[in-house]
């Protein structure tokens, strides 16, 4: 039996890493795409400079009367192709460096999917599990108010990310709307349904991970029926992907989240786990930093937790045939190279987890037109767009003999930098 202190230590060390920073990882990825950009390489420097970064102080009065200050960020990495788009995360390890990288990955992701958006991201350095509902609401509202001058349906549209959800989006939408004097439902996506949210949005990222895995499996001749799947992260993305893989006959043999690790060769009952993990905190099991998770024999490894989790050491140990990046930035560049040398297929974050922002785009379009689509229509459109994007990425990778990550960057950067070039420099 582990005591509470040990559990907290395990939870924090699960997220901690001595690895290169997320922004450093992103810069390596940009370095790798530059040789494939032809004349557009002239503009590549633009991707190394976030367009706008905002650091805000977020003071709130806690339930016990003490006033505490939290640090918040909103980064708009690139707006060449449209308004900024990207989530807001509440996590004790949020930094400006991380938010810059997450915003940049959104720039690449929206372009890879050909959505008419740029890339942005926000966050607050806070452990939301230590806050009451009342404190969480105050924190969200004050943060929204602080960044309200740079967000808006045509400017920058936040959405849920790690530890934020539809309720947080409702508070953000309300705060912004109260300041503007009208109801601006298009200012955030991932809202509750009756506030202009979209059907299918909650599970969209997990669905996109599944679609990507399904397409990749068919390419390498791996049957999903009976395939062994390990999943790191059992939040919105990991749990939705787990359900779809299980529904399609795969066996979920290991799950690890910030609260614990479950390993069961016979297969974990995902439906039951989803139900209980919503009531209790997390999935339980052995400690969250149990390294045995990475040695569990599997065919598909889904990384749906945080950045920098796939280290070179873990890349050498995994038995997976395929890695699906449900999280943003989970694989370090050194690990990427080892996986590639070992012929393990990596489906990169900037396409694999793009289902969320794609349905966010559908939500934004629905809000503008005040006309709402059925869930079947949304899921079908998501499937079609992702399959088409994957087809182009695969063709580019084959043509240039490059990884799928670099191929995704080639396609995305061509779109971003062409827009940059056509718009020209102002003044
Ligand atoms: N936070 C999600 C992501 O990292 C979704 C962002 C959005 O819908 O704007 O892609």
mmCIF file of N, CA and C in Angstrom, residues 86-211:
data_model
loop_
_atom_site.group_PDB
_atom_site.id
_atom_site.type_symbol
_atom_site.label_atom_id
_atom_site.label_comp_id
_atom_site.label_asym_id
_atom_site.label_seq_id
_atom_site.Cartn_x
_atom_site.Cartn_y
_atom_site.Cartn_z
ATOM 1 N N UNK A 86 -6.040 27.168 -30.333
ATOM 2 C CA UNK A 86 -5.318 26.246 -29.463
ATOM 3 C C UNK A 86 -5.843 26.297 -28.044
ATOM 4 N N UNK A 87 -5.563 25.250 -27.313
ATOM 5 C CA UNK A 87 -6.158 25.056 -25.993
ATOM 6 C C UNK A 87 -5.535 25.898 -24.890
ATOM 7 N N UNK A 88 -6.115 25.698 -23.706
ATOM 8 C CA UNK A 88 -5.613 26.301 -22.470
ATOM 9 C C UNK A 88 -5.418 25.168 -21.476
ATOM 10 N N UNK A 89 -4.212 25.063 -20.889
ATOM 11 C CA UNK A 89 -4.004 24.002 -19.904
ATOM 12 C C UNK A 89 -3.725 24.541 -18.505
ATOM 13 N N UNK A 90 -4.226 23.828 -17.522
ATOM 14 C CA UNK A 90 -3.974 24.159 -16.122
ATOM 15 C C UNK A 90 -3.101 23.036 -15.576
ATOM 16 N N UNK A 91 -1.847 23.347 -15.277
ATOM 17 C CA UNK A 91 -0.952 22.284 -14.819
ATOM 18 C C UNK A 91 0.195 22.904 -14.024
ATOM 19 N N UNK A 92 0.687 22.208 -12.974
ATOM 20 C CA UNK A 92 1.757 22.804 -12.154
ATOM 21 C C UNK A 92 3.069 23.007 -12.895
ATOM 22 N N UNK A 93 3.254 22.359 -14.061
ATOM 23 C CA UNK A 93 4.525 22.516 -14.771
ATOM 24 C C UNK A 93 4.434 23.416 -16.008
ATOM 25 N N UNK A 94 3.347 24.180 -16.132
ATOM 26 C CA UNK A 94 3.220 25.087 -17.289
ATOM 27 C C UNK A 94 4.307 26.178 -17.218
ATOM 28 N N UNK A 95 4.982 26.388 -18.341
ATOM 29 C CA UNK A 95 5.982 27.475 -18.433
ATOM 30 C C UNK A 95 5.767 28.208 -19.755
ATOM 31 N N UNK A 96 6.465 29.343 -19.899
ATOM 32 C CA UNK A 96 6.381 30.070 -21.167
ATOM 33 C C UNK A 96 6.983 29.228 -22.297
ATOM 34 N N UNK A 97 8.101 28.570 -22.009
ATOM 35 C CA UNK A 97 8.763 27.723 -23.011
ATOM 36 C C UNK A 97 7.793 26.662 -23.532
ATOM 37 N N UNK A 98 7.114 25.998 -22.601
ATOM 38 C CA UNK A 98 6.174 24.936 -22.997
ATOM 39 C C UNK A 98 5.020 25.521 -23.812
ATOM 40 N N UNK A 99 4.496 26.670 -23.372
ATOM 41 C CA UNK A 99 3.345 27.267 -24.064
ATOM 42 C C UNK A 99 3.737 27.708 -25.479
ATOM 43 N N UNK A 100 4.973 28.217 -25.619
ATOM 44 C CA UNK A 100 5.458 28.587 -26.962
ATOM 45 C C UNK A 100 5.502 27.362 -27.884
ATOM 46 N N UNK A 101 6.013 26.256 -27.356
ATOM 47 C CA UNK A 101 6.098 25.041 -28.183
ATOM 48 C C UNK A 101 4.703 24.534 -28.531
ATOM 49 N N UNK A 102 3.816 24.531 -27.548
ATOM 50 C CA UNK A 102 2.460 24.032 -27.800
ATOM 51 C C UNK A 102 1.743 24.906 -28.837
ATOM 52 N N UNK A 103 1.994 26.225 -28.782
ATOM 53 C CA UNK A 103 1.392 27.141 -29.766
ATOM 54 C C UNK A 103 1.960 26.849 -31.162
ATOM 55 N N UNK A 104 3.269 26.613 -31.215
ATOM 56 C CA UNK A 104 3.909 26.333 -32.508
ATOM 57 C C UNK A 104 3.375 25.022 -33.092
ATOM 58 N N UNK A 105 3.207 24.018 -32.248
ATOM 59 C CA UNK A 105 2.667 22.745 -32.749
ATOM 60 C C UNK A 105 1.240 22.928 -33.273
ATOM 61 N N UNK A 106 0.489 23.895 -32.679
ATOM 62 C CA UNK A 106 -0.854 24.180 -33.211
ATOM 63 C C UNK A 106 -0.757 24.818 -34.600
ATOM 64 N N UNK A 107 0.247 25.671 -34.814
ATOM 65 C CA UNK A 107 0.434 26.273 -36.153
ATOM 66 C C UNK A 107 0.640 25.171 -37.190
ATOM 67 N N UNK A 108 1.497 24.198 -36.832
ATOM 68 C CA UNK A 108 1.784 23.107 -37.764
ATOM 69 C C UNK A 108 0.534 22.234 -37.958
ATOM 70 N N UNK A 109 -0.147 21.958 -36.853
ATOM 71 C CA UNK A 109 -1.310 21.050 -36.881
ATOM 72 C C UNK A 109 -2.462 21.607 -37.724
ATOM 73 N N UNK A 110 -2.803 22.879 -37.505
ATOM 74 C CA UNK A 110 -3.930 23.444 -38.261
ATOM 75 C C UNK A 110 -3.576 23.502 -39.751
ATOM 76 N N UNK A 111 -2.298 23.789 -40.049
ATOM 77 C CA UNK A 111 -1.888 23.836 -41.464
ATOM 78 C C UNK A 111 -1.866 22.430 -42.062
ATOM 79 N N UNK A 112 -1.415 21.444 -41.280
ATOM 80 C CA UNK A 112 -1.366 20.063 -41.795
ATOM 81 C C UNK A 112 -2.771 19.578 -42.152
ATOM 82 N N UNK A 113 -3.765 20.049 -41.392
ATOM 83 C CA UNK A 113 -5.159 19.676 -41.667
ATOM 84 C C UNK A 113 -5.819 20.651 -42.646
ATOM 85 N N UNK A 114 -5.078 21.668 -43.062
ATOM 86 C CA UNK A 114 -5.596 22.719 -43.946
ATOM 87 C C UNK A 114 -6.812 23.437 -43.357
ATOM 88 N N UNK A 115 -6.810 23.650 -42.053
ATOM 89 C CA UNK A 115 -7.874 24.435 -41.410
ATOM 90 C C UNK A 115 -7.456 25.908 -41.481
ATOM 91 N N UNK A 116 -8.418 26.824 -41.623
ATOM 92 C CA UNK A 116 -8.054 28.236 -41.824
ATOM 93 C C UNK A 116 -7.686 28.949 -40.520
ATOM 94 N N UNK A 117 -6.734 28.392 -39.800
ATOM 95 C CA UNK A 117 -6.308 28.938 -38.509
ATOM 96 C C UNK A 117 -4.797 29.041 -38.448
ATOM 97 N N UNK A 118 -4.333 29.895 -37.528
ATOM 98 C CA UNK A 118 -2.931 29.887 -37.120
ATOM 99 C C UNK A 118 -2.812 29.021 -35.874
ATOM 100 N N UNK A 119 -1.739 29.259 -35.092
ATOM 101 C CA UNK A 119 -1.530 28.440 -33.905
ATOM 102 C C UNK A 119 -1.357 29.288 -32.666
ATOM 103 N N UNK A 120 -2.002 28.876 -31.571
ATOM 104 C CA UNK A 120 -1.886 29.588 -30.300
ATOM 105 C C UNK A 120 -2.016 28.590 -29.154
ATOM 106 N N UNK A 121 -1.676 29.000 -27.976
ATOM 107 C CA UNK A 121 -1.866 28.135 -26.801
ATOM 108 C C UNK A 121 -1.812 28.996 -25.556
ATOM 109 N N UNK A 122 -2.475 28.511 -24.507
ATOM 110 C CA UNK A 122 -2.439 29.246 -23.250
ATOM 111 C C UNK A 122 -2.347 28.296 -22.083
ATOM 112 N N UNK A 123 -2.061 28.860 -20.931
ATOM 113 C CA UNK A 123 -2.003 28.001 -19.756
ATOM 114 C C UNK A 123 -1.809 28.796 -18.488
ATOM 115 N N UNK A 124 -2.080 28.141 -17.387
ATOM 116 C CA UNK A 124 -1.818 28.722 -16.068
ATOM 117 C C UNK A 124 -1.020 27.698 -15.270
ATOM 118 N N UNK A 125 0.054 28.184 -14.594
ATOM 119 C CA UNK A 125 0.823 27.272 -13.742
ATOM 120 C C UNK A 125 0.081 27.104 -12.423
ATOM 121 N N UNK A 126 -0.641 26.003 -12.309
ATOM 122 C CA UNK A 126 -1.480 25.753 -11.132
ATOM 123 C C UNK A 126 -1.790 24.257 -11.082
ATOM 124 N N UNK A 127 -1.937 23.736 -9.868
ATOM 125 C CA UNK A 127 -2.419 22.363 -9.747
ATOM 126 C C UNK A 127 -3.930 22.433 -9.502
ATOM 127 N N UNK A 128 -4.739 22.228 -10.550
ATOM 128 C CA UNK A 128 -6.184 22.452 -10.399
ATOM 129 C C UNK A 128 -6.825 21.482 -9.412
ATOM 130 N N UNK A 129 -6.136 20.362 -9.127
ATOM 131 C CA UNK A 129 -6.702 19.399 -8.174
ATOM 132 C C UNK A 129 -6.650 19.941 -6.743
ATOM 133 N N UNK A 130 -5.896 21.030 -6.538
ATOM 134 C CA UNK A 130 -5.810 21.626 -5.202
ATOM 135 C C UNK A 130 -6.820 22.776 -5.039
ATOM 136 N N UNK A 131 -7.610 23.065 -6.076
ATOM 137 C CA UNK A 131 -8.557 24.180 -6.012
ATOM 138 C C UNK A 131 -9.983 23.689 -5.842
ATOM 139 N N UNK A 132 -10.802 24.499 -5.155
ATOM 140 C CA UNK A 132 -12.241 24.197 -5.103
ATOM 141 C C UNK A 132 -12.844 24.637 -6.434
ATOM 142 N N UNK A 133 -14.094 24.261 -6.676
ATOM 143 C CA UNK A 133 -14.795 24.655 -7.900
ATOM 144 C C UNK A 133 -14.903 26.180 -7.987
ATOM 145 N N UNK A 134 -15.155 26.785 -6.835
ATOM 146 C CA UNK A 134 -15.284 28.235 -6.752
ATOM 147 C C UNK A 134 -13.966 28.927 -7.124
ATOM 148 N N UNK A 135 -12.845 28.395 -6.610
ATOM 149 C CA UNK A 135 -11.531 28.969 -6.912
ATOM 150 C C UNK A 135 -11.181 28.772 -8.389
ATOM 151 N N UNK A 136 -11.546 27.607 -8.908
ATOM 152 C CA UNK A 136 -11.282 27.308 -10.321
ATOM 153 C C UNK A 136 -12.027 28.289 -11.232
ATOM 154 N N UNK A 137 -13.266 28.585 -10.852
ATOM 155 C CA UNK A 137 -14.065 29.525 -11.659
ATOM 156 C C UNK A 137 -13.443 30.924 -11.617
ATOM 157 N N UNK A 138 -13.039 31.366 -10.418
ATOM 158 C CA UNK A 138 -12.429 32.703 -10.301
ATOM 159 C C UNK A 138 -11.141 32.775 -11.118
ATOM 160 N N UNK A 139 -10.335 31.711 -11.024
ATOM 161 C CA UNK A 139 -9.065 31.669 -11.743
ATOM 162 C C UNK A 139 -9.300 31.783 -13.254
ATOM 163 N N UNK A 140 -10.271 31.006 -13.739
ATOM 164 C CA UNK A 140 -10.584 30.994 -15.172
ATOM 165 C C UNK A 140 -11.077 32.353 -15.634
ATOM 166 N N UNK A 141 -11.959 32.954 -14.842
ATOM 167 C CA UNK A 141 -12.539 34.238 -15.248
ATOM 168 C C UNK A 141 -11.486 35.348 -15.254
ATOM 169 N N UNK A 142 -10.637 35.361 -14.213
ATOM 170 C CA UNK A 142 -9.639 36.440 -14.155
ATOM 171 C C UNK A 142 -8.612 36.277 -15.285
ATOM 172 N N UNK A 143 -8.227 35.020 -15.550
ATOM 173 C CA UNK A 143 -7.287 34.747 -16.653
ATOM 174 C C UNK A 143 -7.893 35.222 -17.985
ATOM 175 N N UNK A 144 -9.177 34.870 -18.201
ATOM 176 C CA UNK A 144 -9.845 35.247 -19.454
ATOM 177 C C UNK A 144 -9.890 36.767 -19.593
ATOM 178 N N UNK A 145 -10.203 37.425 -18.485
ATOM 179 C CA UNK A 145 -10.272 38.873 -18.515
ATOM 180 C C UNK A 145 -8.899 39.462 -18.872
ATOM 181 N N UNK A 146 -7.826 38.885 -18.306
ATOM 182 C CA UNK A 146 -6.469 39.390 -18.567
ATOM 183 C C UNK A 146 -6.052 39.225 -20.031
ATOM 184 N N UNK A 147 -6.521 38.152 -20.670
ATOM 185 C CA UNK A 147 -6.103 37.925 -22.071
ATOM 186 C C UNK A 147 -7.181 38.389 -23.067
ATOM 187 N N UNK A 148 -8.263 39.016 -22.531
ATOM 188 C CA UNK A 148 -9.422 39.292 -23.401
ATOM 189 C C UNK A 148 -9.089 40.221 -24.571
ATOM 190 N N UNK A 149 -8.055 41.062 -24.404
ATOM 191 C CA UNK A 149 -7.742 41.984 -25.513
ATOM 192 C C UNK A 149 -7.095 41.282 -26.704
ATOM 193 N N UNK A 150 -6.608 40.075 -26.522
ATOM 194 C CA UNK A 150 -5.995 39.426 -27.702
ATOM 195 C C UNK A 150 -6.796 38.218 -28.212
ATOM 196 N N UNK A 151 -7.870 37.829 -27.497
ATOM 197 C CA UNK A 151 -8.686 36.711 -28.018
ATOM 198 C C UNK A 151 -9.971 37.235 -28.650
ATOM 199 N N UNK A 152 -10.698 36.372 -29.329
ATOM 200 C CA UNK A 152 -11.942 36.759 -29.983
ATOM 201 C C UNK A 152 -12.202 35.819 -31.143
ATOM 202 N N UNK A 153 -13.472 35.700 -31.564
ATOM 203 C CA UNK A 153 -13.824 34.752 -32.627
ATOM 204 C C UNK A 153 -13.029 34.939 -33.925
ATOM 205 N N UNK A 154 -12.556 36.164 -34.172
ATOM 206 C CA UNK A 154 -11.772 36.416 -35.390
ATOM 207 C C UNK A 154 -10.290 36.559 -35.086
ATOM 208 N N UNK A 155 -9.931 36.499 -33.796
ATOM 209 C CA UNK A 155 -8.544 36.808 -33.412
ATOM 210 C C UNK A 155 -7.799 35.572 -32.916
ATOM 211 N N UNK A 156 -8.372 34.907 -31.949
ATOM 212 C CA UNK A 156 -7.692 33.786 -31.300
ATOM 213 C C UNK A 156 -8.754 33.057 -30.480
ATOM 214 N N UNK A 157 -8.885 31.764 -30.722
ATOM 215 C CA UNK A 157 -10.006 30.998 -30.166
ATOM 216 C C UNK A 157 -9.493 29.871 -29.271
ATOM 217 N N UNK A 158 -9.511 30.059 -27.950
ATOM 218 C CA UNK A 158 -9.072 28.999 -27.029
ATOM 219 C C UNK A 158 -10.001 27.777 -27.039
ATOM 220 N N UNK A 159 -9.538 26.711 -26.414
ATOM 221 C CA UNK A 159 -10.270 25.432 -26.364
ATOM 222 C C UNK A 159 -9.739 24.641 -25.167
ATOM 223 N N UNK A 160 -10.350 23.493 -24.867
ATOM 224 C CA UNK A 160 -9.833 22.687 -23.749
ATOM 225 C C UNK A 160 -8.485 22.053 -24.075
ATOM 226 N N UNK A 161 -7.707 21.816 -23.037
ATOM 227 C CA UNK A 161 -6.463 21.067 -23.139
ATOM 228 C C UNK A 161 -6.311 20.340 -21.789
ATOM 229 N N UNK A 162 -5.086 20.030 -21.383
ATOM 230 C CA UNK A 162 -4.870 19.268 -20.149
ATOM 231 C C UNK A 162 -5.563 19.954 -18.955
ATOM 232 N N UNK A 163 -6.423 19.218 -18.280
ATOM 233 C CA UNK A 163 -7.130 19.681 -17.073
ATOM 234 C C UNK A 163 -8.102 20.842 -17.285
ATOM 235 N N UNK A 164 -8.531 21.091 -18.505
ATOM 236 C CA UNK A 164 -9.626 22.044 -18.720
ATOM 237 C C UNK A 164 -10.717 21.323 -19.511
ATOM 238 N N UNK A 165 -11.949 21.817 -19.410
ATOM 239 C CA UNK A 165 -13.070 21.082 -20.019
ATOM 240 C C UNK A 165 -14.181 22.038 -20.450
ATOM 241 N N UNK A 166 -15.340 21.485 -20.776
ATOM 242 C CA UNK A 166 -16.459 22.299 -21.282
ATOM 243 C C UNK A 166 -16.882 23.357 -20.249
ATOM 244 N N UNK A 167 -16.850 23.012 -18.972
ATOM 245 C CA UNK A 167 -17.252 23.993 -17.947
ATOM 246 C C UNK A 167 -16.292 25.192 -17.940
ATOM 247 N N UNK A 168 -15.009 24.912 -18.041
ATOM 248 C CA UNK A 168 -14.018 25.997 -18.078
ATOM 249 C C UNK A 168 -14.270 26.866 -19.315
ATOM 250 N N UNK A 169 -14.609 26.224 -20.441
ATOM 251 C CA UNK A 169 -14.889 26.985 -21.673
ATOM 252 C C UNK A 169 -16.145 27.848 -21.498
ATOM 253 N N UNK A 170 -17.144 27.325 -20.768
ATOM 254 C CA UNK A 170 -18.374 28.110 -20.535
ATOM 255 C C UNK A 170 -18.031 29.367 -19.742
ATOM 256 N N UNK A 171 -17.170 29.230 -18.720
ATOM 257 C CA UNK A 171 -16.774 30.419 -17.927
ATOM 258 C C UNK A 171 -15.981 31.399 -18.794
ATOM 259 N N UNK A 172 -15.133 30.871 -19.663
ATOM 260 C CA UNK A 172 -14.345 31.762 -20.528
ATOM 261 C C UNK A 172 -15.259 32.521 -21.483
ATOM 262 N N UNK A 173 -16.195 31.779 -22.087
ATOM 263 C CA UNK A 173 -17.131 32.395 -23.040
ATOM 264 C C UNK A 173 -17.978 33.459 -22.332
ATOM 265 N N UNK A 174 -18.429 33.149 -21.123
ATOM 266 C CA UNK A 174 -19.264 34.101 -20.394
ATOM 267 C C UNK A 174 -18.472 35.356 -20.027
ATOM 268 N N UNK A 175 -17.255 35.173 -19.525
ATOM 269 C CA UNK A 175 -16.439 36.327 -19.114
ATOM 270 C C UNK A 175 -16.176 37.243 -20.310
ATOM 271 N N UNK A 176 -15.773 36.659 -21.417
ATOM 272 C CA UNK A 176 -15.495 37.446 -22.618
ATOM 273 C C UNK A 176 -16.779 38.157 -23.091
ATOM 274 N N UNK A 177 -17.884 37.419 -23.092
ATOM 275 C CA UNK A 177 -19.154 37.985 -23.568
ATOM 276 C C UNK A 177 -19.618 39.143 -22.679
ATOM 277 N N UNK A 178 -19.436 38.997 -21.361
ATOM 278 C CA UNK A 178 -19.849 40.075 -20.453
ATOM 279 C C UNK A 178 -19.026 41.335 -20.714
ATOM 280 N N UNK A 179 -17.746 41.150 -21.025
ATOM 281 C CA UNK A 179 -16.900 42.321 -21.311
ATOM 282 C C UNK A 179 -17.292 42.981 -22.630
ATOM 283 N N UNK A 180 -17.720 42.147 -23.602
ATOM 284 C CA UNK A 180 -18.055 42.683 -24.932
ATOM 285 C C UNK A 180 -19.467 43.260 -24.965
ATOM 286 N N UNK A 181 -20.337 42.742 -24.106
ATOM 287 C CA UNK A 181 -21.715 43.217 -24.091
ATOM 288 C C UNK A 181 -22.641 42.435 -25.009
ATOM 289 N N UNK A 182 -22.162 41.322 -25.532
ATOM 290 C CA UNK A 182 -23.039 40.427 -26.319
ATOM 291 C C UNK A 182 -22.511 39.009 -26.176
ATOM 292 N N UNK A 183 -23.345 38.028 -26.510
ATOM 293 C CA UNK A 183 -22.931 36.637 -26.374
ATOM 294 C C UNK A 183 -22.080 36.232 -27.565
ATOM 295 N N UNK A 184 -20.811 35.992 -27.288
ATOM 296 C CA UNK A 184 -19.860 35.659 -28.360
ATOM 297 C C UNK A 184 -19.515 34.176 -28.259
ATOM 298 N N UNK A 185 -20.408 33.336 -28.789
ATOM 299 C CA UNK A 185 -20.168 31.897 -28.611
ATOM 300 C C UNK A 185 -18.927 31.424 -29.355
ATOM 301 N N UNK A 186 -18.543 32.116 -30.448
ATOM 302 C CA UNK A 186 -17.387 31.672 -31.234
ATOM 303 C C UNK A 186 -16.030 32.005 -30.637
ATOM 304 N N UNK A 187 -15.991 32.554 -29.416
ATOM 305 C CA UNK A 187 -14.693 32.934 -28.839
ATOM 306 C C UNK A 187 -13.913 31.732 -28.308
ATOM 307 N N UNK A 188 -14.624 30.665 -27.960
ATOM 308 C CA UNK A 188 -13.939 29.427 -27.551
ATOM 309 C C UNK A 188 -14.640 28.240 -28.205
ATOM 310 N N UNK A 189 -13.949 27.127 -28.315
ATOM 311 C CA UNK A 189 -14.593 25.885 -28.754
ATOM 312 C C UNK A 189 -14.443 24.857 -27.634
ATOM 313 N N UNK A 190 -15.192 23.752 -27.785
ATOM 314 C CA UNK A 190 -15.205 22.761 -26.706
ATOM 315 C C UNK A 190 -16.171 23.178 -25.608
ATOM 316 N N UNK A 191 -17.178 23.996 -25.990
ATOM 317 C CA UNK A 191 -18.169 24.479 -25.031
ATOM 318 C C UNK A 191 -19.225 23.410 -24.760
ATOM 319 N N UNK A 192 -20.040 23.592 -23.692
ATOM 320 C CA UNK A 192 -21.187 22.699 -23.507
ATOM 321 C C UNK A 192 -22.126 22.815 -24.713
ATOM 322 N N UNK A 193 -22.878 21.749 -24.989
ATOM 323 C CA UNK A 193 -23.732 21.716 -26.183
ATOM 324 C C UNK A 193 -24.734 22.866 -26.265
ATOM 325 N N UNK A 194 -25.404 23.174 -25.133
ATOM 326 C CA UNK A 194 -26.437 24.208 -25.212
ATOM 327 C C UNK A 194 -25.874 25.623 -25.239
ATOM 328 N N UNK A 195 -24.537 25.766 -25.224
ATOM 329 C CA UNK A 195 -23.941 27.099 -25.396
ATOM 330 C C UNK A 195 -23.293 27.223 -26.775
ATOM 331 N N UNK A 196 -23.668 26.329 -27.696
ATOM 332 C CA UNK A 196 -23.068 26.399 -29.038
ATOM 333 C C UNK A 196 -21.929 25.424 -29.228
ATOM 334 N N UNK A 197 -21.812 24.462 -28.327
ATOM 335 C CA UNK A 197 -20.797 23.416 -28.500
ATOM 336 C C UNK A 197 -21.192 22.476 -29.631
ATOM 337 N N UNK A 198 -20.239 21.635 -30.028
ATOM 338 C CA UNK A 198 -20.521 20.718 -31.133
ATOM 339 C C UNK A 198 -20.630 19.288 -30.636
ATOM 340 N N UNK A 199 -21.568 18.565 -31.209
ATOM 341 C CA UNK A 199 -21.619 17.116 -30.968
ATOM 342 C C UNK A 199 -20.285 16.531 -31.405
ATOM 343 N N UNK A 200 -19.840 15.523 -30.720
ATOM 344 C CA UNK A 200 -18.613 14.827 -31.125
ATOM 345 C C UNK A 200 -17.319 15.506 -30.722
ATOM 346 N N UNK A 201 -17.373 16.720 -30.119
ATOM 347 C CA UNK A 201 -16.129 17.435 -29.810
ATOM 348 C C UNK A 201 -15.356 16.761 -28.671
ATOM 349 N N UNK A 202 -16.081 16.302 -27.624
ATOM 350 C CA UNK A 202 -15.389 15.752 -26.445
ATOM 351 C C UNK A 202 -14.493 14.581 -26.848
ATOM 352 N N UNK A 203 -15.014 13.702 -27.702
ATOM 353 C CA UNK A 203 -14.243 12.505 -28.049
ATOM 354 C C UNK A 203 -13.424 12.664 -29.320
ATOM 355 N N UNK A 204 -13.431 13.872 -29.905
ATOM 356 C CA UNK A 204 -12.831 14.043 -31.235
ATOM 357 C C UNK A 204 -11.334 13.743 -31.284
ATOM 358 N N UNK A 205 -10.587 14.155 -30.258
ATOM 359 C CA UNK A 205 -9.140 13.923 -30.307
ATOM 360 C C UNK A 205 -8.860 12.421 -30.253
ATOM 361 N N UNK A 206 -9.546 11.732 -29.329
ATOM 362 C CA UNK A 206 -9.379 10.274 -29.229
ATOM 363 C C UNK A 206 -9.813 9.577 -30.512
ATOM 364 N N UNK A 207 -10.879 10.090 -31.121
ATOM 365 C CA UNK A 207 -11.351 9.502 -32.385
ATOM 366 C C UNK A 207 -10.305 9.669 -33.480
ATOM 367 N N UNK A 208 -9.695 10.856 -33.519
ATOM 368 C CA UNK A 208 -8.644 11.111 -34.507
ATOM 369 C C UNK A 208 -7.443 10.195 -34.293
ATOM 370 N N UNK A 209 -7.100 9.943 -33.041
ATOM 371 C CA UNK A 209 -6.000 9.017 -32.737
ATOM 372 C C UNK A 209 -6.366 7.624 -33.261
ATOM 373 N N UNK A 210 -7.613 7.248 -33.059
ATOM 374 C CA UNK A 210 -8.051 5.935 -33.551
ATOM 375 C C UNK A 210 -8.000 5.869 -35.080
ATOM 376 N N UNK A 211 -8.527 6.897 -35.740
ATOM 377 C CA UNK A 211 -8.531 6.906 -37.216
ATOM 378 C C UNK A 211 -7.092 6.808 -37.736
#
